[in-house]
Amino acid sequence: MTAADKDSPLIFVVEDEADIARLIAGTLADYGFRSETFGTGRALLARARRVQPELAILDLGLPDMDGLQVLRELQESHPCAALILTGRDGLTDRVLGLELGADDYLVKPFEPRELVARVRSILRRYQKAAPAEPGIGGSLRFAGWHFDTGRLTLTHDDGREVSLSAAEAALLQTLLKRPNKILTREQLIGERELDPFDRSIDVRISRLRRKLEDDPQDPKIIKTVYGAGYLLSASVERLG
């Protein structure tokens, strides 16, 4: 274990139960992460307007607003990686959380070491897909779209502009690194071990298609290769 320093990743934690908030913050500090804790969703969102975290850990049962709404507003205004940590284990909440941009979903009660492992896995995926990575940074063109990896925006040749969440941008960059190659769900999800019933990548692919495709039900850009994975069917040009 190592103490957190000023250069370590900053993690926001929204948790209204003080004992759990202290446990999370203490665990993160023990493993070298900085964190700030908030008792309400509005407090976290207000802080995010001034300071950008690398990751947000979100409870869903908050006193002032639903955690899914916090996630929605955070991804729309201040995109960052997100981990839902909650006592709500229903499939509907899990799917909605992933659709809104969460990178992972962990149900309470939790083992602190598992929380740290999932935080590390999420951060590794973002670091691997960061704009500064050789061969994938800057601006990219593909299939009539211009992808600004710094602003996390897509601009079409017809003038349409859409914003991506951090999770969507990381997934798109993974696809763009290997155009016209089949990538398995395991390759797309990164370091975390993939549960056979984990549909998080499929949900994120669906979100990307709704933003990229003229007809998401008949995709031309991100194609499904049944029994194998997904393929980005386009040539990719790096603009710098």
C-alpha angles and dihedrals in degrees: 000000000000134000118250118253134192092268097051119104115282115229126191116211123194111192126142096201105086097207092053092045090053091048092052094045092047093049092049091049091050089057097046104266127129116223143181120202129211132189096207138038093236091055091054093047092049091052092047089061088065104029128034115218124205090225139010122209108204133195113204100210101069127159097235106033142354114277091232088062089051088053092048094050093043093053093045096049109018109018116204139144113287137200120189112215110182148136090237107099101171119131092234093059091045094052093043091050092052092045090053092053109274114150096206142001124218124183125218135273089057138179109241092222090055090051090053091047091053093046090052092047093052093047092048090054091053093045090052091051096041117133092245092063110117114258098015108055131100121029124341133193125206137151094352094312131113112208116202103200093192097053095032091231135135120210120190124214088248091060100260114141126195132178124229128212116236090256092051092048093050091050093047092051090052090054092045092053089063109029118184090014125114111243120194122226087250091056092048097049094052127208101353116099109250118234112218089240096045108120098172094114091048090052092050092047088053091052092050092049091054088057099039107033130075087213112021089190090060102034120195100177106041107035129191115231101199114233092007114057138254135322131199103221102203143082114254125217121193112217098186 
